Structures are given as structure tokens and as C-alpha cells.
Amino acid sequence: MVDIAENPPPEISVAIPVYNEAQNLGPLVARLMPALEQAARSFEIVFVDDGSSDATLDALRALNAADARVKAVSFSRNFGKEIAIAAALDHVRGAAVVLMDADLQHPPEIIPAFVAKWREGYKNVYGVRRDRAGDPALRSLFTHVFYGLFDRFGETSLPRGAGDFRLLDRQAVDALSRMRERARFSKGLFAWVGFKSIGVPFDVEERAAGRSKFSYGKLLRFALDGLMSFSSAPLKIWAYVGMGVSAFALAMAGYYFWRTIIYGVDVPGYASLIVSIAFFGGMQLFSLGVLGEYIALIFAEVKGRPLYLVAERLGVEER
Ligand code: UDP
Ligand code: MG
């Protein structure tokens, strides 16, 4: 253990998940340093290397050797951005923590504005993207549908346009560190913890080097985890659907009963039978699938595995 007196926690920590961002690290740190020198009395930059397969870890070692305020935690493999955020929040020591992406889409020059809001007493200062113009049309549509569903069914309301670029007070960070859930939807968790919050608008920049790490498949998985960990509506909706269908079936039974009494028995009806059998068979499979998704989430929690495994630490202590 290092003595707190000789190694006091910095005022501001910057927490950055990185996955194969070797080329972006140099330019990022070069832009961060002046912004932090201006905004903070003391600071640290903590990278979480999410199992990168390029030269990211070497670049982090070099940055740490050049300036001890640049620190890093390196995972044993890729655990995903949401888990990397959790690890970053576990390892930072600052009184306030700025969370951002490594690809320079989040301009470091906004950080002094975040810090100013924090000094005014806000504990959850989130960056709000002015527009999503840089995104492909399909991704914007996807985002729109997701927010629509989340607004309708989610148990927490998400501020529109807010993402992971934000400043969190130590109180909020400690609250987040107590949430050890595996299916992590950070945006939802940030909103869930609450505290005095405010948005600060910023312009998203183009990704500096490399490509987005999120395929549509990964985004869909992320959206489902997000919806399911903040809403039990998909589970409960089947009770209402079932009630509706049963009421309809009862009405049909009554109708056929009287029809038979009045007109006698007739045979036709193959089409309606096969359609309803297929329809209800499909509904049953679908609702079972929804159950399966939730059980998979429960299973992941019940196993109680650690959220992540660290292979190497540069300048940070074990938590
Ligand atoms: N990232 C990560 N682990 C992953 C995927 C991404 O730590 O499995 C990091 C990535 O290095 C970047 C941030 O998360 O710092 C945002 O990723 P990206 O820019 O690819 O996402 P987008 O901007 O397209 O949402
Ligand atoms: Mg990006």
C-alpha cells in the first residue's frame, strides 16, 4: 500500500477505455494535457486496455514511462467497452472523474467546461452531442428506435443525446462501483444513480484513426441488454397478450356454441385453423425466447464470475 500522505489522490481523473487505438493515444494525450493543466490542480489519466491486439499496450507503457500521471490497467482479453468503463471507475482515485472515448470523437477541450460545472456543485455533468450527423443513416435510425423503446418501457429516463462522455463526482463514482452487474448498460446506470445533473453541449468529431469497434450485431446485443436490464416490460407483456388471446378464444367458443345449436355442425374452417395454430405457435416460441433472454441474464449474474481480469497494471494499485 502506498501511503496516502505521500501519494494524495488527484483532483481530476480521466478514465478512458481503449481497444486497438494505438495510433490515437499520442494525439489524444497531447490534447488532453493542456486541457487538464488548465482545468485541474492535479490530475491522472487512467487507460483501460480492453485486451487490444495491436500496439496499444506498448504505447501505454511508453506514455506511462514518459509521464507517471498517465496510468493503465490492461485486461487479460477483450471484455467489451461497458466492462472496461467499470474497471476504469474502479481504478481512478480523483475527486471527480471524466469518462471519454479514445478516438478523439470526444474533444478534450470541453473538459474545463465540465470541471467548471462540477465546481458549481453538479455531480453528474454529461456531454450532449449537438447532432449525430457523422453517423451512418442506419445507425441513426437504430438509435432513434432504441430511444423510443427505452422512453416507453425503460425504468429510468435517459437524457437525449447524452452518452458516455461525462464528468462524475466521487460520490457518483462510488455509487457506480457498487453495481457489479454483468449486463452493463452504462448510460442507464449513470442516469439511474441520479445526483445533481446537467448537460453540456459539444460537437462530436470524426473518429481520428481506425474504425468504430461496434458492428450492427454488437449494437443490437448492446441495445437488448440495455432494454432488458432497465425494463421488465418484455417479460410482463405476455400476461396481457395471453389475457387478450384467451378472451378472444372464449368469445369464439361462445359464438361457435350458439352457431352449432342454431345451424348444426359444419366442417369447413381449415384455413382459419391452420393460421391460428401457426400464429399461436409462433407467439409461444417468441415468448419462450424472451424468457430465455432474461434467464440468460440471470444465469450470468448467478455464476458470480469477476467482471474482468487484469493482466498488467501501470501506475495504478490493485482494487
Ligand atoms: N472500446 C473498448 N472495448 C471494445 C470496443 C470499444 O474499450 O470492445 C473503446 C474504444 O477503444 C473507444 C470507445 O470504446 O475508446 C468507443 O468505441 P468506438 O469509437 O469504436 O465506438 P463508437 O464511437 O462507434 O460508438
Ligand atoms: Mg468512436
Tab-separated table of C-alpha atoms and ligand atoms in Angstrom:
chain	number	residue	atom	x	y	z
A	1	MET	CA	0.000	0.000	0.000
A	2	VAL	CA	1.247	3.446	-0.848
A	3	ASP	CA	0.823	5.996	1.883
A	4	ILE	CA	-1.976	8.483	1.116
A	5	ALA	CA	0.159	11.298	2.550
A	6	GLU	CA	2.954	10.788	0.033
A	7	ASN	CA	0.585	9.872	-2.814
A	8	PRO	CA	-2.529	12.017	-2.426
A	9	PRO	CA	-5.406	11.350	-4.841
A	10	PRO	CA	-5.519	13.796	-7.783
A	11	GLU	CA	-8.315	16.306	-8.144
A	12	ILE	CA	-9.412	15.082	-11.578
A	13	SER	CA	-9.086	11.626	-13.087
A	14	VAL	CA	-9.688	10.923	-16.748
A	15	ALA	CA	-10.872	7.381	-17.450
A	16	ILE	CA	-10.567	6.034	-20.996
A	17	PRO	CA	-11.456	2.559	-22.306
A	18	VAL	CA	-9.238	1.608	-25.256
A	19	TYR	CA	-9.408	-1.240	-27.701
A	20	ASN	CA	-6.896	-1.239	-30.562
A	21	GLU	CA	-6.371	2.521	-30.525
A	22	ALA	CA	-2.538	2.623	-30.705
A	23	GLN	CA	-2.499	5.438	-33.265
A	24	ASN	CA	-4.918	7.618	-31.348
A	25	LEU	CA	-3.166	7.545	-27.966
A	26	GLY	CA	-0.347	10.005	-28.734
A	27	PRO	CA	-2.592	12.718	-30.238
A	28	LEU	CA	-5.184	12.147	-27.503
A	29	VAL	CA	-2.720	12.626	-24.637
A	30	ALA	CA	-1.181	15.620	-26.413
A	31	ARG	CA	-4.595	17.330	-26.490
A	32	LEU	CA	-5.617	16.195	-23.009
A	33	MET	CA	-2.556	17.532	-21.176
A	34	PRO	CA	-3.095	21.267	-21.849
A	35	ALA	CA	-6.847	20.949	-21.185
A	36	LEU	CA	-6.159	19.286	-17.833
A	37	GLU	CA	-3.311	21.626	-16.859
A	38	GLN	CA	-5.815	24.432	-17.344
A	39	ALA	CA	-8.783	22.799	-15.599
A	40	ALA	CA	-7.323	20.866	-12.679
A	41	ARG	CA	-4.996	21.415	-9.763
A	42	SER	CA	-3.742	17.857	-10.180
A	43	PHE	CA	-4.819	15.024	-12.436
A	44	GLU	CA	-4.246	11.484	-13.648
A	45	ILE	CA	-5.210	9.768	-16.909
A	46	VAL	CA	-6.176	6.130	-16.470
A	47	PHE	CA	-6.491	3.979	-19.583
A	48	VAL	CA	-8.150	0.585	-19.549
A	49	ASP	CA	-6.684	-1.535	-22.312
A	50	ASP	CA	-9.561	-3.841	-23.206
A	51	GLY	CA	-7.424	-6.717	-24.495
A	52	SER	CA	-6.078	-4.870	-27.540
A	53	SER	CA	-4.249	-6.936	-30.129
A	54	ASP	CA	-2.312	-4.032	-31.690
A	55	ALA	CA	0.474	-1.901	-30.159
A	56	THR	CA	-1.878	-0.177	-27.690
A	57	LEU	CA	-0.252	-1.663	-24.581
A	58	ASP	CA	3.265	-0.743	-25.785
A	59	ALA	CA	2.082	2.793	-26.439
A	60	LEU	CA	0.607	2.938	-22.924
A	61	ARG	CA	3.875	1.686	-21.390
A	62	ALA	CA	5.787	4.410	-23.243
A	63	LEU	CA	3.307	7.103	-22.159
A	64	ASN	CA	3.482	5.920	-18.540
A	65	ALA	CA	7.288	5.946	-18.626
A	66	ALA	CA	7.292	9.489	-20.016
A	67	ASP	CA	4.760	10.858	-17.528
A	68	ALA	CA	3.704	8.994	-14.377
A	69	ARG	CA	0.324	10.769	-14.437
A	70	VAL	CA	-0.586	8.522	-17.366
A	71	LYS	CA	-1.584	5.153	-15.938
A	72	ALA	CA	-3.119	1.981	-17.279
A	73	VAL	CA	-4.871	-1.241	-16.463
A	74	SER	CA	-4.629	-3.978	-19.068
A	75	PHE	CA	-7.231	-6.762	-19.330
A	76	SER	CA	-6.369	-10.398	-19.974
A	77	ARG	CA	-8.670	-10.317	-23.032
A	78	ASN	CA	-11.395	-8.182	-24.621
A	79	PHE	CA	-14.273	-7.796	-22.159
A	80	GLY	CA	-16.172	-5.052	-24.002
A	81	LYS	CA	-16.419	-1.313	-23.540
A	82	GLU	CA	-19.033	-1.373	-20.776
A	83	ILE	CA	-16.884	-3.619	-18.585
A	84	ALA	CA	-13.811	-1.501	-19.399
A	85	ILE	CA	-15.714	1.542	-18.113
A	86	ALA	CA	-16.472	-0.332	-14.884
A	87	ALA	CA	-12.795	-1.198	-14.447
A	88	ALA	CA	-11.783	2.395	-15.140
A	89	LEU	CA	-14.169	3.647	-12.445
A	90	ASP	CA	-12.771	1.021	-10.051
A	91	HIS	CA	-9.205	2.241	-10.501
A	92	VAL	CA	-9.416	6.044	-10.646
A	93	ARG	CA	-8.782	7.996	-7.450
A	94	GLY	CA	-9.788	11.544	-8.355
A	95	ALA	CA	-12.395	13.680	-6.585
A	96	ALA	CA	-14.069	13.914	-10.000
A	97	VAL	CA	-13.754	11.572	-12.955
A	98	VAL	CA	-14.053	12.425	-16.632
A	99	LEU	CA	-15.016	9.479	-18.811
A	100	MET	CA	-14.306	9.642	-22.537
A	101	ASP	CA	-13.560	7.651	-25.700
A	102	ALA	CA	-10.026	7.320	-27.011
A	103	ASP	CA	-10.775	8.037	-30.662
A	104	LEU	CA	-10.926	11.853	-30.258
A	105	GLN	CA	-14.655	11.924	-31.006
A	106	HIS	CA	-14.934	13.474	-27.549
A	107	PRO	CA	-12.981	16.763	-27.681
A	108	PRO	CA	-10.704	17.149	-24.602
A	109	GLU	CA	-11.091	20.928	-24.863
A	110	ILE	CA	-14.595	20.646	-23.343
A	111	ILE	CA	-13.223	19.217	-20.103
A	112	PRO	CA	-12.648	22.649	-18.454
A	113	ALA	CA	-16.371	23.376	-19.022
A	114	PHE	CA	-17.281	20.060	-17.332
A	115	VAL	CA	-14.994	20.875	-14.408
A	116	ALA	CA	-16.491	24.368	-14.091
A	117	LYS	CA	-19.978	22.828	-13.733
A	118	TRP	CA	-18.596	20.394	-11.164
A	119	ARG	CA	-17.157	23.278	-9.140
A	120	GLU	CA	-20.628	24.859	-9.240
A	121	GLY	CA	-21.904	21.754	-7.456
A	122	TYR	CA	-23.101	19.430	-10.219
A	123	LYS	CA	-22.151	15.801	-9.663
A	124	ASN	CA	-23.172	14.268	-12.966
A	125	VAL	CA	-22.136	16.509	-15.870
A	126	TYR	CA	-22.880	14.875	-19.200
A	127	GLY	CA	-21.818	15.872	-22.678
A	128	VAL	CA	-24.743	16.257	-25.100
A	129	ARG	CA	-23.954	15.721	-28.773
A	130	ARG	CA	-25.183	18.634	-30.878
A	131	ASP	CA	-26.149	16.251	-33.693
A	132	ARG	CA	-25.397	12.788	-34.932
A	133	ALA	CA	-24.525	13.996	-38.429
A	134	GLY	CA	-21.361	11.902	-38.506
A	135	ASP	CA	-23.263	8.639	-38.023
A	136	PRO	CA	-24.415	6.442	-40.910
A	137	ALA	CA	-28.180	6.799	-41.580
A	138	LEU	CA	-28.940	3.221	-40.497
A	139	ARG	CA	-27.175	3.737	-37.182
A	140	SER	CA	-29.123	6.970	-36.554
A	141	LEU	CA	-32.377	5.126	-37.240
A	142	PHE	CA	-31.318	2.351	-34.877
A	143	THR	CA	-30.536	4.926	-32.178
A	144	HIS	CA	-33.908	6.610	-32.709
A	145	VAL	CA	-35.868	3.340	-32.383
A	146	PHE	CA	-33.864	2.356	-29.312
A	147	TYR	CA	-34.506	5.650	-27.511
A	148	GLY	CA	-38.190	5.438	-28.418
A	149	LEU	CA	-38.479	1.989	-26.852
A	150	PHE	CA	-36.394	2.971	-23.842
A	151	ASP	CA	-38.528	6.073	-23.196
A	152	ARG	CA	-41.676	3.959	-23.368
A	153	PHE	CA	-40.574	0.921	-21.370
A	154	GLY	CA	-37.372	1.826	-19.538
A	155	GLU	CA	-37.477	2.314	-15.774
A	156	THR	CA	-35.043	5.231	-15.929
A	157	SER	CA	-35.295	8.153	-18.330
A	158	LEU	CA	-32.242	8.786	-20.489
A	159	PRO	CA	-31.352	12.357	-21.401
A	160	ARG	CA	-31.446	12.501	-25.215
A	161	GLY	CA	-28.058	12.870	-26.915
A	162	ALA	CA	-26.123	12.077	-23.726
A	163	GLY	CA	-23.511	9.372	-23.948
A	164	ASP	CA	-20.507	8.135	-22.079
A	165	PHE	CA	-18.615	11.444	-22.351
A	166	ARG	CA	-19.180	12.950	-18.913
A	167	LEU	CA	-17.813	14.018	-15.555
A	168	LEU	CA	-18.854	12.174	-12.408
A	169	ASP	CA	-18.286	13.304	-8.849
A	170	ARG	CA	-16.605	10.859	-6.458
A	171	GLN	CA	-19.996	10.191	-4.807
A	172	ALA	CA	-21.477	9.058	-8.133
A	173	VAL	CA	-18.365	7.000	-8.939
A	174	ASP	CA	-18.563	5.220	-5.594
A	175	ALA	CA	-22.246	4.508	-6.201
A	176	LEU	CA	-21.451	3.076	-9.642
A	177	SER	CA	-18.624	0.963	-8.256
A	178	ARG	CA	-21.140	-0.804	-6.060
A	179	MET	CA	-23.063	-2.039	-9.089
A	180	ARG	CA	-21.395	-5.238	-10.152
A	181	GLU	CA	-23.938	-6.341	-12.745
A	182	ARG	CA	-22.580	-8.151	-15.802
A	183	ALA	CA	-25.015	-6.954	-18.458
A	184	ARG	CA	-23.883	-3.364	-18.128
A	185	PHE	CA	-25.624	-0.510	-19.824
A	186	SER	CA	-23.547	2.384	-18.517
A	187	LYS	CA	-25.708	5.180	-19.925
A	188	GLY	CA	-28.630	3.739	-17.972
A	189	LEU	CA	-26.562	3.271	-14.824
A	190	PHE	CA	-25.308	6.879	-14.995
A	191	ALA	CA	-28.897	8.109	-15.198
A	192	TRP	CA	-30.016	5.658	-12.508
A	193	VAL	CA	-27.583	6.931	-9.838
A	194	GLY	CA	-29.028	10.417	-10.226
A	195	PHE	CA	-27.306	13.253	-8.272
A	196	LYS	CA	-27.456	16.866	-9.400
A	197	SER	CA	-27.072	16.582	-13.181
A	198	ILE	CA	-26.594	18.943	-16.091
A	199	GLY	CA	-25.847	18.631	-19.812
A	200	VAL	CA	-23.047	20.466	-21.614
A	201	PRO	CA	-23.360	20.532	-25.430
A	202	PHE	CA	-20.400	19.521	-27.577
A	203	ASP	CA	-19.723	18.789	-31.254
A	204	VAL	CA	-18.785	15.214	-31.985
A	205	GLU	CA	-15.652	14.984	-34.045
A	206	GLU	CA	-14.758	12.408	-36.644
A	207	ARG	CA	-13.010	9.330	-35.318
A	208	ALA	CA	-9.263	10.154	-35.625
A	209	ALA	CA	-7.829	6.806	-36.748
A	210	GLY	CA	-9.211	3.316	-37.212
A	211	ARG	CA	-12.853	2.254	-37.426
A	212	SER	CA	-15.716	2.047	-34.954
A	213	LYS	CA	-15.453	-1.121	-32.873
A	214	PHE	CA	-19.221	-1.617	-32.926
A	215	SER	CA	-20.768	-3.714	-35.681
A	216	TYR	CA	-24.562	-3.715	-36.063
A	217	GLY	CA	-24.645	-7.151	-34.442
A	218	LYS	CA	-22.769	-5.853	-31.390
A	219	LEU	CA	-25.021	-2.776	-31.262
A	220	LEU	CA	-28.159	-4.942	-31.333
A	221	ARG	CA	-26.835	-7.108	-28.489
A	222	PHE	CA	-25.986	-3.930	-26.551
A	223	ALA	CA	-29.443	-2.452	-27.181
A	224	LEU	CA	-31.156	-5.646	-25.991
A	225	ASP	CA	-29.015	-5.788	-22.838
A	226	GLY	CA	-29.785	-2.134	-22.228
A	227	LEU	CA	-33.535	-2.550	-22.616
A	228	MET	CA	-33.697	-5.756	-20.627
A	229	SER	CA	-31.597	-4.561	-17.727
A	230	PHE	CA	-33.775	-1.468	-17.376
A	231	SER	CA	-37.192	-2.871	-18.214
A	232	SER	CA	-39.157	-5.960	-17.366
A	233	ALA	CA	-41.902	-4.980	-19.831
A	234	PRO	CA	-40.932	-7.699	-22.377
A	235	LEU	CA	-41.446	-10.301	-19.621
A	236	LYS	CA	-44.739	-8.934	-18.379
A	237	ILE	CA	-46.319	-8.054	-21.701
A	238	TRP	CA	-47.108	-11.734	-22.319
A	239	ALA	CA	-49.560	-11.803	-19.452
A	240	TYR	CA	-51.627	-9.136	-21.228
A	241	VAL	CA	-51.239	-10.744	-24.633
A	242	GLY	CA	-52.320	-14.063	-23.083
A	243	MET	CA	-55.343	-12.462	-21.428
A	244	GLY	CA	-56.371	-10.832	-24.704
A	245	VAL	CA	-55.978	-14.054	-26.635
A	246	SER	CA	-57.928	-16.044	-24.021
A	247	ALA	CA	-60.755	-13.514	-24.032
A	248	PHE	CA	-60.872	-13.743	-27.810
A	249	ALA	CA	-60.877	-17.575	-27.663
A	250	LEU	CA	-63.749	-17.534	-25.127
A	251	ALA	CA	-65.757	-15.231	-27.357
A	252	MET	CA	-65.113	-17.562	-30.280
A	253	ALA	CA	-66.180	-20.571	-28.225
A	254	GLY	CA	-69.470	-18.814	-27.333
A	255	TYR	CA	-70.060	-17.884	-30.950
A	256	TYR	CA	-69.483	-21.449	-32.215
A	257	PHE	CA	-71.582	-22.920	-29.420
A	258	TRP	CA	-74.661	-20.903	-30.431
A	259	ARG	CA	-73.963	-21.319	-34.106
A	260	THR	CA	-73.903	-25.097	-33.672
A	261	ILE	CA	-77.113	-25.040	-31.646
A	262	ILE	CA	-78.873	-22.971	-34.288
A	263	TYR	CA	-77.418	-24.245	-37.580
A	264	GLY	CA	-75.984	-27.652	-36.662
A	265	VAL	CA	-72.419	-28.899	-37.329
A	266	ASP	CA	-70.428	-27.878	-40.385
A	267	VAL	CA	-66.855	-28.832	-41.343
A	268	PRO	CA	-65.111	-26.050	-43.297
A	269	GLY	CA	-62.548	-23.898	-41.444
A	270	TYR	CA	-59.224	-25.464	-42.352
A	271	ALA	CA	-57.631	-22.131	-43.306
A	272	SER	CA	-58.619	-20.347	-40.107
A	273	LEU	CA	-57.438	-23.324	-38.028
A	274	ILE	CA	-54.016	-23.629	-39.606
A	275	VAL	CA	-53.456	-19.873	-39.470
A	276	SER	CA	-54.349	-19.643	-35.803
A	277	ILE	CA	-52.267	-22.698	-34.912
A	278	ALA	CA	-49.241	-21.222	-36.673
A	279	PHE	CA	-49.855	-17.803	-35.158
A	280	PHE	CA	-50.177	-19.008	-31.589
A	281	GLY	CA	-47.294	-21.465	-32.033
A	282	GLY	CA	-45.126	-18.557	-33.125
A	283	MET	CA	-46.257	-16.406	-30.212
A	284	GLN	CA	-45.440	-19.168	-27.749
A	285	LEU	CA	-41.953	-19.648	-29.160
A	286	PHE	CA	-41.378	-15.907	-29.127
A	287	SER	CA	-42.455	-15.521	-25.519
A	288	LEU	CA	-40.294	-18.502	-24.563
A	289	GLY	CA	-37.407	-16.781	-26.341
A	290	VAL	CA	-37.979	-13.643	-24.274
A	291	LEU	CA	-37.966	-15.767	-21.116
A	292	GLY	CA	-34.740	-17.388	-22.320
A	293	GLU	CA	-33.073	-13.991	-22.744
A	294	TYR	CA	-33.887	-12.997	-19.186
A	295	ILE	CA	-32.830	-16.371	-17.817
A	296	ALA	CA	-29.514	-15.965	-19.635
A	297	LEU	CA	-29.068	-12.610	-17.890
A	298	ILE	CA	-29.899	-14.175	-14.527
A	299	PHE	CA	-27.540	-17.067	-15.248
A	300	ALA	CA	-24.688	-14.653	-15.989
A	301	GLU	CA	-25.273	-12.940	-12.632
A	302	VAL	CA	-25.684	-16.132	-10.654
A	303	LYS	CA	-22.368	-17.531	-11.848
A	304	GLY	CA	-20.797	-14.640	-9.965
A	305	ARG	CA	-17.657	-14.515	-12.080
A	306	PRO	CA	-15.424	-11.462	-11.705
A	307	LEU	CA	-16.405	-8.659	-14.092
A	308	TYR	CA	-12.912	-8.618	-15.623
A	309	LEU	CA	-9.391	-9.964	-15.180
A	310	VAL	CA	-6.376	-7.687	-15.116
A	311	ALA	CA	-3.136	-8.860	-16.731
A	312	GLU	CA	-0.994	-5.801	-16.037
A	313	ARG	CA	-1.134	-2.567	-14.084
A	314	LEU	CA	0.881	0.558	-14.886
A	315	GLY	CA	0.948	3.060	-12.039
A	316	VAL	CA	-2.379	2.003	-10.505
A	317	GLU	CA	-2.975	-0.071	-7.420
A	318	GLU	CA	-4.924	-3.256	-7.163
A	319	ARG	CA	-8.550	-2.780	-6.184
B	1	UDP	N1	-13.819	0.143	-26.848
B	1	UDP	C1	-13.429	-0.739	-25.843
B	1	UDP	N2	-13.743	-2.064	-25.968
B	1	UDP	C2	-14.443	-2.555	-27.037
B	1	UDP	C3	-14.871	-1.642	-28.037
B	1	UDP	C4	-14.552	-0.295	-27.908
B	1	UDP	O1	-12.790	-0.334	-24.861
B	1	UDP	O2	-14.683	-3.771	-27.090
B	1	UDP	C5	-13.470	1.589	-26.729
B	1	UDP	C6	-12.818	2.196	-27.951
B	1	UDP	O3	-11.423	1.975	-27.957
B	1	UDP	C7	-13.164	3.663	-27.802
B	1	UDP	C8	-14.542	3.618	-27.158
B	1	UDP	O4	-14.660	2.313	-26.568
B	1	UDP	O5	-12.273	4.349	-26.921
B	1	UDP	C9	-15.655	3.862	-28.164
B	1	UDP	O6	-15.542	2.937	-29.224
B	1	UDP	P1	-15.903	3.299	-30.719
B	1	UDP	O7	-15.318	4.622	-31.087
B	1	UDP	O8	-15.492	2.139	-31.566
B	1	UDP	O9	-17.479	3.388	-30.647
B	1	UDP	P2	-18.454	4.428	-31.380
B	1	UDP	O10	-17.827	5.785	-31.295
B	1	UDP	O11	-18.578	3.938	-32.775
B	1	UDP	O12	-19.717	4.307	-30.583
B	2	MG	MG	-15.965	6.393	-31.592
